[in-house]
C-alpha cells in the first residue's frame, strides 16, 4: 500500500477580475494531479517558477485546502478532515522550507523551536525527557547540543536548515514535504544537507516529496520524478529514466538547460521561446504548445492526456512514444 | 594596455578595531572584448569587487584602503565625481541580479531607456533607438512594449530590459552581477545565450559574476575563483574547470550534482563559508580543506603564478596529495 495516494487533486485560487461584471476567474495552481509515494521513498517535483510546486506540496499535507480530489494517507482520505481530526494526523507529515530564515521565529531559541513540536503532540513526558530528546535531535542533524539555547541568527544558512530539519523530525513523521530546501544555500553546503536528508531517510524510513527547480539535485535524491507545467503533471517516471530519455518536449528542454560545469559537455541546449504563460488563461489545446519546439497543428486544439507509455512511465504529449 | 586592470585592491568596512576587510588584495585584468568570470560563494567579495570598478560601493561605510582600478589606464579610485558620473553607465555598465530592484517601477520602460540615452548619447535619445535596443536583447514586438511598466513584464523580460538599458551607452565593459540567479533555468539559458550573442556582436568585454559554476564554461575566457575576499585560483576557463589546481576549486566542482553521473553520495565540503571578520589564520580555506596539513594553519599562502597564465593560492598544489583527484569527475 502506498503511504500517500493523491487522486485528481485540484487547487484553484480565485482572482479579482479586472473588469466589473466579468465572471469570476481562477488560478488553476494545481489542476487534476494524481500520484503516489511509497513508504521511505523520495519523489521529486520539478518545474519552472509558478507552475504550482509549492501549492501542490502544501495541499498534500493540508496546509492549503484543496478544491477537489482525494488525499489518501495510509489508507485514509484526509482531504475533507478539519479541526481536531486533522490535528491528530498532523504528526505524520511535516514540511521544511526553502528559507530557513523565514521559517524559524527569530526570538525563540533552537530548543524552543524544536520543543514546541514536542509539546503540541505531547511527545515528552517531563522536562528532562524533553531536553534529552532535543539534544538527540540536534545530534541527529549534525548540530552541537550545547547550542540549543542560541537564537537562529547565530547560525549559518546551512545550520538553520538543519534546525528546520530537526524540528520536522521531532514528531517522527512518515512524510516530509521538502520545498526547495537547498535552493538558498551555498553550493558547498548544499551537498551536506542533501546527504543529511538521505541519511535520515535510511535511518528512519521517512518518505520525501522533494521540490526543487534544479533537476540535477532532484535526480540525485529521487527515485521517481514528477515534471510539472502550469499546474499539471506532464511527465513522470523513474528518475534515472526520465533524465536518460525524457519523453515530453518540456522535460527535454528543462534537462538541456541544466548548467554543466564541463565546458566540453556535448549537450545541445534546447532554448524555449518566451516565458511561462499565465495560469489564469492557460493556452488551449496542449498548454505547452506556444513554447514547444515540435508542436503540430493538432496541439493547438487537442489536449494531450497523461498517458502510460511504459509501466511506471507517463507523459502528456501527442508525440510521446 | 588591458581595458580593465585591478591591482591589489583592498576594501574595508567599518572603522578602527571593528574594521573588516571584504576584498583583500584582488588583482585581475581584462582585455577589450574578453569575458572574465568571478566565481565564489556568498560573501566571498564578488559584488564588492564588481561594484568597485565604477567606485559604486558607497564610502562610507566602505573604505578603499589600497590598490588601483585602471580603466583604459586611468585610476577610477582617483577620479573626480564628474568623471565617475561619466564612466558609470557609460564606459562601464551594470546588470544586477534583481531586475525588479534596478528598474524604476513608476516609469514606463521606454522612458527609462531614453533617460539613459539622454545622458550618454543625446543625439539618439528617441523611440527608434529604444526599439532597436529592445530588439537587440530579443524582446518580441518591441514597439508594443515601450509603454509597459516593469511589473507588466516577467522576470526574464525585465532582465532583458535591464540589459538593453545597460547597452544604451555602448559600454566597453558590461559588468553582470549574478544576472541569472533569480531566474528559472530555462530563462537563465536564454539570458546566457543572449549575453554570448551580444558580446560577439558588440565586441564588448564582460565581467560575469556568479556562484554557479555551471554557467561559467558557456561564456568565460578566463575565470577567477574567490574565497573569503581573495582570489584562490585564476586561469583560462577550460583549464580551471577541467583541471582545477586549488583544493577549494576542486571541492567546489565536485560538490555540484552532475546529471550524467551516478553517485550514491555527494561530496560535500565540511563546515560553512567563513564570515567576514572571522577569516581563519593561515590559509583561509584550511578548516574545510580535505588536503590541509599542519603548515596550512600557520602560513597564509600567496597567489603564485604556476604554469602559463594560471595562478593558485596553495603552496601544496603540486604535491601528489593535493593533485591526485584534481580532474573533473574524478
Ligand atoms: N494564495 C494564492 N492566491 C492566488 N494565487 C496563488 C496563491 N498561491 C499561489 N498562487 C498562484 O498559483 C500558482 C502556483 O504557485 P506556486 O507558489 O505553487 O508555484 P511554485 O511552482 O512553487 O513556484 P516557485 O518555483 O516560484 O516557488 C502561481 O501562479 C501563483 O501565483
Ligand atoms: N555595505 C556593507 N557594509 C558592511 N559589509 C558589507 C557591505 N557590503 C558588503 N559587505 C560584506 O562584504 C563581504 C563581501 O560581500 P559581497 O561582495 O556582496 O559578496 P558576494 O557578492 O561574493 O556574495 C560580505 O561579508 C558582506 O557582508
Ligand atoms: S502535445 Fe504538442 S505542443 Fe504539447 S508537448 Fe507534445 S508536441 Fe509539444
Ligand atoms: S594551503 Fe593547505 S589548507 Fe590551503 S588550500 Fe592548500 S592544502 Fe588546503
Ligand atoms: Mg515554490
Ligand atoms: Mg553578490
XYZ file of C-alpha atoms and ligand atoms in Angstrom:
727
model
C 0.000 0.000 0.000
C 1.361 3.416 -0.851
C 1.992 5.765 2.039
C 0.289 8.567 0.194
C -2.023 8.467 -2.767
C -3.094 11.691 -4.420
C -6.086 11.413 -6.710
C -7.248 14.171 -9.079
C -6.128 16.914 -6.748
C -7.106 20.470 -7.655
C -6.259 23.756 -6.011
C -7.900 26.775 -7.634
C -7.388 30.259 -6.215
C -9.995 32.906 -7.022
C -8.522 36.091 -8.513
C -10.046 39.548 -8.757
C -11.475 40.002 -12.238
C -10.018 43.020 -13.993
C -13.402 44.365 -15.036
C -16.608 44.573 -13.081
C -19.267 42.259 -14.289
C -16.726 39.813 -15.611
C -17.143 36.235 -14.470
C -15.015 35.206 -11.514
C -11.626 33.884 -12.619
C -9.330 31.288 -11.100
C -5.641 30.490 -10.988
C -5.532 26.765 -11.582
C -2.404 26.364 -9.469
C -2.844 22.596 -9.236
C -5.089 21.002 -11.813
C -6.029 17.360 -11.685
C -2.838 15.889 -10.261
C -2.521 12.221 -9.275
C 0.496 10.357 -7.939
C 1.654 8.002 -5.173
C 4.502 7.948 -2.682
C 5.624 4.630 -1.183
C 6.897 4.457 2.404
C 10.535 5.555 2.629
C 10.618 6.731 -0.967
C 11.637 10.092 -2.424
C 9.543 11.588 -5.179
C 10.997 14.679 -6.843
C 8.869 17.511 -8.178
C 10.343 19.908 -10.748
C 9.104 22.731 -12.911
C 9.519 26.437 -13.547
C 8.616 29.133 -11.069
C 4.883 29.487 -10.608
C 3.983 26.092 -12.040
C 2.380 25.060 -8.745
C 5.050 23.053 -6.908
C 4.687 24.794 -3.547
C 0.915 24.824 -3.793
C 0.864 21.100 -4.524
C 3.314 20.368 -1.695
C 1.261 22.366 0.797
C -2.042 20.948 -0.363
C -0.778 17.391 0.001
C -0.313 17.917 3.726
C -3.358 20.127 4.062
C -1.605 23.397 4.732
C -3.805 24.585 1.862
C -7.383 23.437 1.417
C -7.678 21.507 -1.846
C -10.524 22.494 -4.165
C -11.169 18.896 -5.180
C -9.618 15.452 -5.112
C -8.593 12.792 -2.637
C -5.549 12.699 -0.354
C -5.264 9.143 0.880
C -2.704 8.895 3.649
C -2.102 5.397 4.983
C -5.402 4.280 3.536
C -7.489 7.147 4.904
C -8.802 10.084 2.862
C -7.748 13.198 4.759
C -8.857 15.717 2.108
C -12.040 16.602 3.979
C -10.704 16.426 7.527
C -10.616 19.539 9.681
C -10.035 20.618 13.272
C -9.093 18.045 15.876
C -9.332 15.144 13.455
C -6.774 16.746 11.181
C -4.550 17.830 14.061
C -4.350 14.281 15.310
C -2.882 13.254 11.967
C -0.552 16.241 11.528
C 2.246 14.371 13.265
C 2.664 12.067 10.346
C 3.539 14.724 7.785
C 5.867 17.665 8.136
C 7.323 20.332 5.882
C 10.704 22.007 5.533
C 11.100 25.222 3.622
C 13.479 26.963 1.252
C 14.096 29.831 3.556
C 15.360 28.637 6.911
C 15.367 32.312 7.999
C 11.696 32.819 7.384
C 10.577 29.533 8.876
C 12.205 29.984 12.274
C 10.973 32.501 14.824
C 13.926 34.902 15.314
C 13.118 35.415 19.020
C 12.927 31.762 20.004
C 15.874 29.612 20.874
C 16.597 26.495 18.908
C 15.470 24.406 21.836
C 12.138 26.279 22.000
C 11.535 25.892 18.268
C 12.120 22.157 18.386
C 10.429 21.732 21.779
C 7.258 23.380 20.523
C 6.602 20.478 18.186
C 7.176 18.027 21.046
C 4.763 19.951 23.271
C 1.972 20.209 20.730
C 1.923 16.484 20.266
C 2.781 15.717 23.910
C 5.813 13.703 22.961
C 7.912 14.313 26.070
C 6.783 13.086 29.487
C 8.772 15.632 31.509
C 11.338 18.414 31.210
C 14.242 16.027 31.363
C 12.888 13.755 28.633
C 12.147 16.847 26.571
C 15.720 18.112 26.881
C 17.180 14.708 26.089
C 15.006 14.417 23.019
C 16.063 17.873 21.789
C 19.729 17.012 22.324
C 19.332 13.773 20.423
C 17.556 15.532 17.557
C 20.280 18.162 17.308
C 22.937 15.471 17.220
C 20.944 13.604 14.620
C 21.122 16.565 12.236
C 24.781 17.253 12.942
C 24.440 20.170 15.353
C 26.119 20.587 18.715
C 23.517 20.131 21.518
C 25.320 22.794 23.544
C 23.985 25.322 21.006
C 20.371 24.591 21.937
C 19.929 27.889 23.771
C 21.082 30.024 20.855
C 18.879 32.134 18.576
C 18.502 31.461 14.842
C 20.580 34.465 13.768
C 23.623 32.936 15.430
C 23.633 30.135 12.867
C 24.675 29.968 9.220
C 22.152 29.214 6.484
C 23.093 25.557 6.370
C 22.848 25.224 10.154
C 19.447 26.913 10.127
C 18.280 24.399 7.569
C 19.481 21.658 9.935
C 17.388 23.205 12.724
C 14.355 23.168 10.426
C 15.007 19.503 9.723
C 15.391 18.684 13.432
C 12.072 20.384 14.123
C 10.360 18.348 11.417
C 11.936 15.144 12.727
C 10.796 15.812 16.286
C 7.361 14.330 15.683
C 8.680 11.235 13.876
C 6.820 11.893 10.631
C 6.273 9.355 7.864
C 6.412 12.003 5.151
C 8.298 15.284 4.855
C 7.484 17.743 2.091
C 10.783 19.471 1.325
C 10.105 22.729 -0.542
C 13.381 23.788 -2.172
C 15.369 23.031 0.985
C 18.753 23.708 -0.611
C 17.989 26.450 -3.114
C 19.067 29.256 -0.797
C 22.263 27.586 0.392
C 25.869 27.953 -0.698
C 26.891 25.294 -3.190
C 29.456 23.840 -0.806
C 26.795 23.432 1.894
C 24.019 22.116 -0.382
C 25.638 18.718 -0.621
C 25.836 18.430 3.198
C 22.087 18.938 3.549
C 21.240 16.551 0.727
C 23.463 13.904 2.295
C 21.846 14.512 5.685
C 18.353 14.099 4.240
C 19.397 10.827 2.632
C 20.972 9.543 5.861
C 17.849 10.380 7.847
C 15.686 8.650 5.300
C 17.743 5.494 5.600
C 17.692 5.653 9.414
C 14.035 6.487 9.945
C 12.345 5.303 6.740
C 10.845 8.713 6.036
C 9.345 9.428 2.615
C 10.054 12.772 0.929
C 8.230 14.848 -1.595
C 11.249 16.840 -2.723
C 10.527 20.080 -4.565
C 13.327 21.800 -6.441
C 13.987 23.585 -9.679
C 17.465 22.051 -10.091
C 16.963 18.813 -11.989
C 20.444 17.547 -11.173
C 19.687 17.769 -7.443
C 16.263 16.203 -7.897
C 17.636 13.361 -9.962
C 20.283 12.660 -7.365
C 17.901 12.377 -4.426
C 14.735 10.968 -6.005
C 13.637 7.511 -7.008
C 10.871 8.943 -9.159
C 10.311 12.369 -10.696
C 7.189 14.374 -11.464
C 7.567 17.173 -14.010
C 5.006 19.923 -13.610
C 3.867 22.563 -16.080
C 1.071 25.073 -15.461
C -0.443 23.093 -12.618
C -0.346 19.695 -14.327
C 1.986 16.731 -14.303
C 3.347 16.446 -17.845
C 5.789 13.601 -17.279
C 6.587 11.097 -14.551
C 8.763 8.060 -14.153
C 11.905 6.595 -12.629
C 14.336 9.457 -12.004
C 17.156 7.867 -13.976
C 14.915 7.030 -16.909
C 13.322 10.460 -17.086
C 16.772 12.040 -17.173
C 18.246 9.493 -19.579
C 15.429 9.656 -22.117
C 12.899 12.368 -21.408
C 9.687 11.840 -23.358
C 7.979 15.203 -23.046
C 9.454 18.133 -25.010
C 9.222 20.262 -21.868
C 11.273 17.788 -19.852
C 13.769 17.657 -22.708
C 14.132 21.433 -22.625
C 14.414 21.542 -18.820
C 17.132 18.917 -18.879
C 19.062 20.617 -21.631
C 19.042 23.884 -19.684
C 20.639 22.421 -16.560
C 24.011 24.138 -16.236
C 27.002 21.821 -16.562
C 30.474 22.562 -15.294
C 32.404 20.796 -18.057
C 32.875 23.335 -20.884
C 33.233 20.484 -23.396
C 29.906 18.919 -22.489
C 28.271 17.669 -25.665
C 24.785 18.561 -24.595
C 22.790 20.621 -27.083
C 20.714 23.248 -25.403
C 17.062 23.495 -26.391
C 16.072 27.119 -25.922
C 12.419 27.551 -25.074
C 10.850 30.642 -26.565
C 9.224 33.055 -24.159
C 8.019 32.648 -20.602
C 5.546 30.506 -18.743
C 2.048 31.673 -19.780
C -0.444 32.972 -17.236
C -2.068 30.179 -15.250
C -5.284 32.213 -15.242
C -5.677 31.920 -19.009
C -3.607 28.886 -19.954
C -3.274 28.251 -23.690
C -5.869 25.954 -25.252
C -5.003 22.506 -26.556
C -1.650 21.436 -25.156
C -0.806 24.105 -22.549
C 2.843 23.873 -23.650
C 2.205 24.435 -27.371
C 3.192 28.138 -27.629
C 6.716 27.260 -26.423
C 7.020 23.742 -27.802
C 9.726 23.361 -30.453
C 7.958 20.375 -32.057
C 4.309 21.433 -31.793
C 1.950 20.348 -34.564
C -1.371 21.772 -35.740
C -3.442 19.472 -33.516
C -1.517 20.629 -30.420
C -3.391 23.941 -30.571
C -6.768 22.309 -30.173
C -6.415 18.805 -28.723
C -5.486 18.489 -25.066
C -2.993 15.639 -24.579
C -3.831 13.380 -21.642
C -1.229 11.957 -19.299
C -0.753 8.506 -20.854
C 1.164 5.496 -19.653
C 3.948 4.888 -22.179
C 5.590 2.003 -20.385
C 4.966 0.626 -16.937
C 5.697 3.405 -14.457
C 6.274 5.966 -17.191
C 3.777 8.634 -18.166
C 3.798 11.685 -20.423
C 1.191 14.163 -21.626
C 2.205 14.770 -25.233
C 0.611 13.682 -28.518
C 4.000 12.750 -29.916
C 5.466 10.860 -26.962
C 6.029 7.169 -27.550
C 47.008 48.054 -22.357
C 44.139 45.987 -20.905
C 40.695 47.594 -20.768
C 40.496 46.912 -17.042
C 43.301 46.272 -14.649
C 42.652 45.833 -10.947
C 45.844 45.896 -8.894
C 45.979 44.709 -5.320
C 42.548 46.123 -4.445
C 41.695 46.309 -0.751
C 38.312 47.365 0.560
C 37.272 47.524 4.202
C 34.010 48.124 6.018
C 33.712 49.763 9.416
C 36.488 51.616 11.146
C 39.135 51.215 13.800
C 39.238 47.933 15.661
C 35.941 46.780 14.197
C 37.021 47.241 10.597
C 36.791 44.191 8.410
C 38.399 43.584 5.042
C 35.893 42.321 2.451
C 38.257 42.491 -0.516
C 41.844 41.619 0.242
C 44.388 42.115 -2.483
C 42.454 41.309 -5.651
C 44.431 41.625 -8.894
C 42.894 40.780 -12.264
C 42.929 42.229 -15.735
C 40.535 42.064 -18.637
C 41.325 42.728 -22.295
C 38.848 44.503 -24.573
C 36.216 42.113 -25.915
C 37.080 39.301 -23.491
C 34.998 37.735 -20.746
C 36.231 37.168 -17.227
C 34.149 35.288 -14.733
C 34.396 35.796 -10.973
C 33.018 32.770 -9.150
C 32.626 32.205 -5.458
C 30.071 31.512 -2.779
C 28.079 34.139 -0.919
C 30.147 36.675 0.950
C 33.366 35.938 -0.905
C 33.554 39.548 -2.116
C 32.402 39.214 -5.706
C 29.843 42.016 -5.648
C 32.043 44.424 -3.718
C 34.815 43.844 -6.270
C 32.417 44.283 -9.180
C 30.844 47.451 -7.802
C 34.200 48.999 -7.004
C 35.067 49.146 -10.715
C 32.871 52.224 -11.042
C 33.506 53.133 -7.401
C 29.908 52.208 -6.638
C 30.478 50.729 -3.170
C 29.293 53.650 -1.050
C 32.014 55.137 1.084
C 31.276 55.273 3.993
C 30.735 52.532 5.092
C 33.303 51.229 2.620
C 36.881 52.424 2.567
C 39.048 51.869 -0.462
C 42.208 51.290 1.547
C 44.593 50.243 -1.154
C 45.241 49.341 -4.749
C 44.317 50.699 -8.144
C 41.481 50.159 -10.594
C 42.714 51.154 -14.029
C 40.055 51.610 -16.703
C 41.774 52.308 -20.028
C 44.776 53.243 -17.937
C 43.009 55.780 -15.678
C 42.640 55.046 -11.966
C 38.967 55.042 -11.024
C 39.830 55.497 -7.361
C 41.390 58.886 -8.158
C 38.604 60.177 -10.402
C 36.510 63.265 -9.643
C 32.798 62.751 -9.085
C 32.176 64.287 -12.536
C 34.468 61.731 -14.182
C 32.846 58.941 -12.194
C 29.386 60.010 -13.368
C 30.570 59.784 -16.941
C 32.000 56.295 -16.706
C 29.047 54.893 -14.739
C 26.557 53.575 -17.206
C 28.931 54.922 -19.874
C 32.191 53.108 -20.389
C 31.088 50.605 -17.739
C 27.504 49.388 -17.446
C 25.951 47.120 -14.866
C 23.314 44.420 -14.856
C 22.231 43.096 -11.462
C 20.578 40.015 -10.069
C 17.199 41.532 -9.314
C 15.951 43.297 -12.416
C 12.939 44.453 -10.446
C 15.145 46.290 -7.994
C 17.048 48.246 -10.639
C 14.116 49.277 -12.799
C 12.023 52.161 -11.575
C 8.513 50.786 -11.013
C 6.713 54.060 -11.744
C 8.209 54.808 -15.178
C 7.484 53.119 -18.463
C 10.397 51.079 -19.722
C 10.714 53.104 -22.955
C 11.152 56.285 -20.942
C 13.743 54.688 -18.657
C 15.916 53.591 -21.553
C 15.539 57.014 -23.183
C 16.708 58.640 -19.954
C 19.950 56.686 -20.162
C 20.350 57.636 -23.828
C 19.808 61.324 -22.999
C 22.776 61.296 -20.687
C 25.223 59.234 -22.695
C 24.119 59.543 -26.339
C 21.726 62.523 -26.571
C 21.731 62.543 -30.377
C 19.819 59.258 -30.463
C 17.558 59.656 -27.425
C 14.457 58.645 -29.403
C 11.971 55.805 -29.775
C 13.728 54.426 -32.833
C 16.903 53.777 -30.863
C 14.979 52.400 -27.872
C 13.180 49.964 -30.168
C 16.491 48.965 -31.732
C 17.932 48.217 -28.282
C 14.894 46.225 -27.205
C 15.095 44.242 -30.413
C 18.789 43.653 -29.811
C 18.009 41.982 -26.493
C 15.352 39.797 -28.057
C 12.139 41.385 -26.851
C 9.380 40.390 -29.258
C 7.275 43.215 -30.755
C 9.363 45.904 -29.021
C 7.203 48.778 -30.341
C 4.309 47.493 -28.281
C 6.460 47.257 -25.137
C 7.656 50.869 -24.928
C 4.711 51.902 -22.797
C 4.851 48.915 -20.429
C 5.672 49.325 -16.770
C 8.243 46.888 -15.332
C 5.629 44.977 -13.325
C 3.805 44.191 -16.551
C 6.758 42.063 -17.638
C 8.082 38.712 -16.437
C 11.420 38.406 -14.632
C 13.155 37.232 -17.792
C 11.772 40.160 -19.821
C 12.757 42.623 -17.090
C 16.284 41.254 -17.198
C 16.328 41.809 -20.971
C 15.171 45.394 -20.439
C 17.953 45.874 -17.876
C 20.465 44.634 -20.412
C 19.035 46.943 -23.087
C 19.413 49.834 -20.669
C 22.979 48.837 -19.896
C 23.754 48.750 -23.614
C 22.317 52.217 -24.236
C 25.679 53.880 -23.633
C 27.552 51.409 -25.846
C 29.763 50.363 -22.943
C 33.140 48.772 -23.471
C 32.686 46.777 -20.284
C 29.480 45.126 -19.129
C 29.542 44.010 -15.509
C 26.846 41.398 -14.901
C 26.459 40.530 -11.202
C 24.539 37.244 -10.890
C 22.334 38.220 -13.846
C 20.503 34.889 -13.934
C 20.407 33.867 -10.277
C 16.801 34.938 -9.775
C 15.600 33.233 -12.968
C 14.418 29.745 -13.891
C 16.950 27.506 -15.636
C 15.013 27.809 -18.891
C 15.118 31.609 -18.746
C 18.706 31.516 -17.479
C 19.646 29.598 -20.633
C 18.030 32.332 -22.755
C 19.880 35.136 -20.967
C 23.248 33.352 -21.143
C 22.708 32.823 -24.865
C 21.807 36.494 -25.229
C 24.913 37.694 -23.374
C 27.085 35.455 -25.540
C 25.496 36.849 -28.733
C 25.787 40.459 -27.633
C 29.417 40.111 -26.706
C 30.138 38.807 -30.202
C 28.018 41.387 -31.987
C 29.177 44.387 -29.975
C 32.708 43.339 -29.106
C 32.372 44.475 -25.503
C 34.195 42.947 -22.570
C 32.094 41.208 -19.939
C 32.810 40.701 -16.266
C 30.398 37.979 -15.203
C 29.866 37.361 -11.510
C 28.243 34.133 -10.433
C 28.158 31.448 -7.774
C 27.035 28.935 -10.395
C 29.981 27.054 -11.873
C 27.660 25.626 -14.500
C 27.298 28.866 -16.432
C 30.981 29.790 -16.360
C 32.036 27.477 -19.171
C 29.403 28.894 -21.510
C 30.685 32.439 -21.528
C 34.055 32.986 -19.916
C 37.506 33.128 -21.450
C 39.111 33.314 -18.028
C 37.851 32.539 -14.567
C 38.908 33.728 -11.131
C 37.706 31.742 -8.117
C 37.207 33.785 -4.944
C 37.160 32.631 -1.344
C 36.962 34.846 1.732
C 37.887 38.064 -0.032
C 40.762 36.682 -2.075
C 41.354 35.039 -5.412
C 42.432 31.447 -4.819
C 42.714 30.338 -8.416
C 42.789 32.126 -11.762
C 43.304 30.929 -15.307
C 41.786 30.051 -18.681
C 38.299 28.681 -18.193
C 38.763 25.260 -19.738
C 41.922 24.581 -17.767
C 40.485 25.677 -14.445
C 37.230 23.747 -14.823
C 38.743 20.580 -16.219
C 41.967 20.542 -14.253
C 41.460 22.656 -11.131
C 44.630 23.071 -9.109
C 43.340 24.596 -5.883
C 41.679 22.264 -3.353
C 38.765 24.695 -2.973
C 38.080 24.781 -6.713
C 38.356 21.011 -6.814
C 35.949 20.573 -3.909
C 33.505 23.132 -5.281
C 33.348 21.400 -8.652
C 32.856 18.040 -7.013
C 30.018 19.262 -4.808
C 27.856 20.197 -7.819
C 25.497 17.294 -8.585
C 26.142 16.018 -12.076
C 23.200 14.954 -14.235
C 25.286 12.434 -16.117
C 26.976 10.791 -13.146
C 25.582 8.059 -10.916
C 26.811 8.677 -7.398
C 25.433 7.309 -4.158
C 26.579 10.232 -2.120
C 27.547 13.794 -2.961
C 30.958 15.049 -1.967
C 30.265 17.848 0.458
C 32.708 20.426 1.796
C 32.565 20.317 5.604
C 31.790 23.439 7.600
C 30.496 26.714 6.225
C 31.771 29.720 4.316
C 33.602 31.864 6.905
C 32.024 35.144 7.908
C 33.632 38.487 7.211
C 35.799 39.440 10.176
C 36.403 35.871 11.258
C 38.516 34.542 8.452
C 40.795 31.775 9.738
C 44.537 32.384 10.096
C 46.939 30.879 7.629
C 45.206 29.574 4.556
C 41.616 30.812 4.869
C 40.319 27.529 3.493
C 42.259 25.314 5.876
C 39.483 24.381 8.349
C 37.479 22.954 5.443
C 40.286 21.740 3.201
C 40.422 17.968 2.731
C 44.123 18.237 1.965
C 45.235 20.600 4.721
C 48.498 19.932 6.507
C 49.813 21.406 9.708
C 51.687 24.160 7.867
C 48.439 25.412 6.349
C 47.145 26.999 9.540
C 50.402 28.827 10.187
C 51.323 30.454 6.927
C 48.992 32.486 4.686
C 49.728 31.362 1.137
C 50.444 33.788 -1.700
C 48.668 33.717 -5.046
C 51.536 32.323 -7.077
C 51.911 32.082 -10.837
C 52.190 28.475 -11.867
C 52.147 27.202 -15.424
C 51.233 29.554 -18.244
C 48.561 32.065 -17.296
C 47.498 30.208 -14.166
C 47.665 31.417 -10.588
C 46.997 29.360 -7.463
C 46.906 30.269 -3.778
C 48.099 26.966 -2.370
C 51.758 26.088 -1.936
C 50.869 22.416 -1.963
C 49.179 22.476 -5.363
C 51.927 20.331 -6.885
C 52.147 17.799 -4.107
C 50.619 14.465 -5.061
C 48.247 14.508 -2.095
C 46.641 17.671 -3.408
C 46.854 16.832 -7.062
C 45.637 13.262 -7.192
C 41.951 13.805 -7.637
C 42.110 17.123 -9.350
C 40.419 16.294 -12.616
C 36.747 16.725 -13.341
C 34.612 13.687 -12.471
C 37.488 12.208 -10.519
N -2.821 32.305 -2.242
C -2.804 32.426 -3.574
N -3.723 33.185 -4.209
C -3.721 33.305 -5.569
N -2.807 32.715 -6.376
C -1.852 31.961 -5.795
C -1.770 31.772 -4.375
N -0.718 30.970 -4.088
C -0.157 30.678 -5.274
N -0.835 31.266 -6.298
C -0.536 31.125 -7.725
O -0.508 29.758 -8.025
C 0.493 29.445 -8.969
C 1.448 28.386 -8.398
O 2.208 28.935 -7.332
P 3.301 28.125 -6.520
O 3.812 29.010 -5.451
O 2.725 26.828 -6.139
O 4.421 27.896 -7.621
P 5.866 27.204 -7.470
O 5.917 26.193 -8.545
O 6.093 26.772 -6.085
O 6.827 28.397 -7.875
P 8.324 28.781 -7.330
O 9.257 27.909 -8.098
O 8.424 30.214 -7.733
O 8.331 28.550 -5.850
C 1.168 30.771 -9.302
O 0.600 31.293 -10.459
C 0.854 31.619 -8.091
O 0.872 32.987 -8.448
N 27.796 47.965 2.917
C 28.394 46.975 3.568
N 28.688 47.077 4.881
C 29.314 46.073 5.544
N 29.701 44.911 4.988
C 29.440 44.734 3.681
C 28.766 45.732 2.892
N 28.649 45.275 1.621
C 29.203 44.034 1.621
N 29.677 43.715 2.849
C 30.322 42.469 3.220
O 31.426 42.211 2.365
C 31.542 40.818 2.112
C 31.571 40.542 0.616
O 30.313 40.886 0.104
P 29.878 40.668 -1.382
O 30.877 41.241 -2.308
O 28.495 41.201 -1.511
O 29.878 39.094 -1.514
P 29.378 38.183 -2.745
O 28.885 39.095 -3.825
O 30.589 37.432 -3.140
O 28.321 37.324 -2.177
C 30.369 40.143 2.802
O 30.812 39.590 4.022
C 29.406 41.285 3.032
O 28.604 41.030 4.169
S 1.378 17.820 -27.350
Fe 2.252 19.002 -28.997
S 2.702 21.006 -28.099
Fe 2.320 19.581 -26.422
S 4.339 18.905 -25.877
Fe 3.559 17.400 -27.330
S 4.265 18.122 -29.319
Fe 4.545 19.802 -27.894
S 47.248 25.826 1.625
Fe 46.733 23.954 2.731
S 44.650 24.339 3.520
Fe 45.057 25.864 1.963
S 44.226 25.007 0.114
Fe 46.377 24.435 0.133
S 46.387 22.430 1.127
Fe 44.410 23.334 1.573
Mg 7.605 27.408 -4.640
Mg 26.856 39.258 -4.618
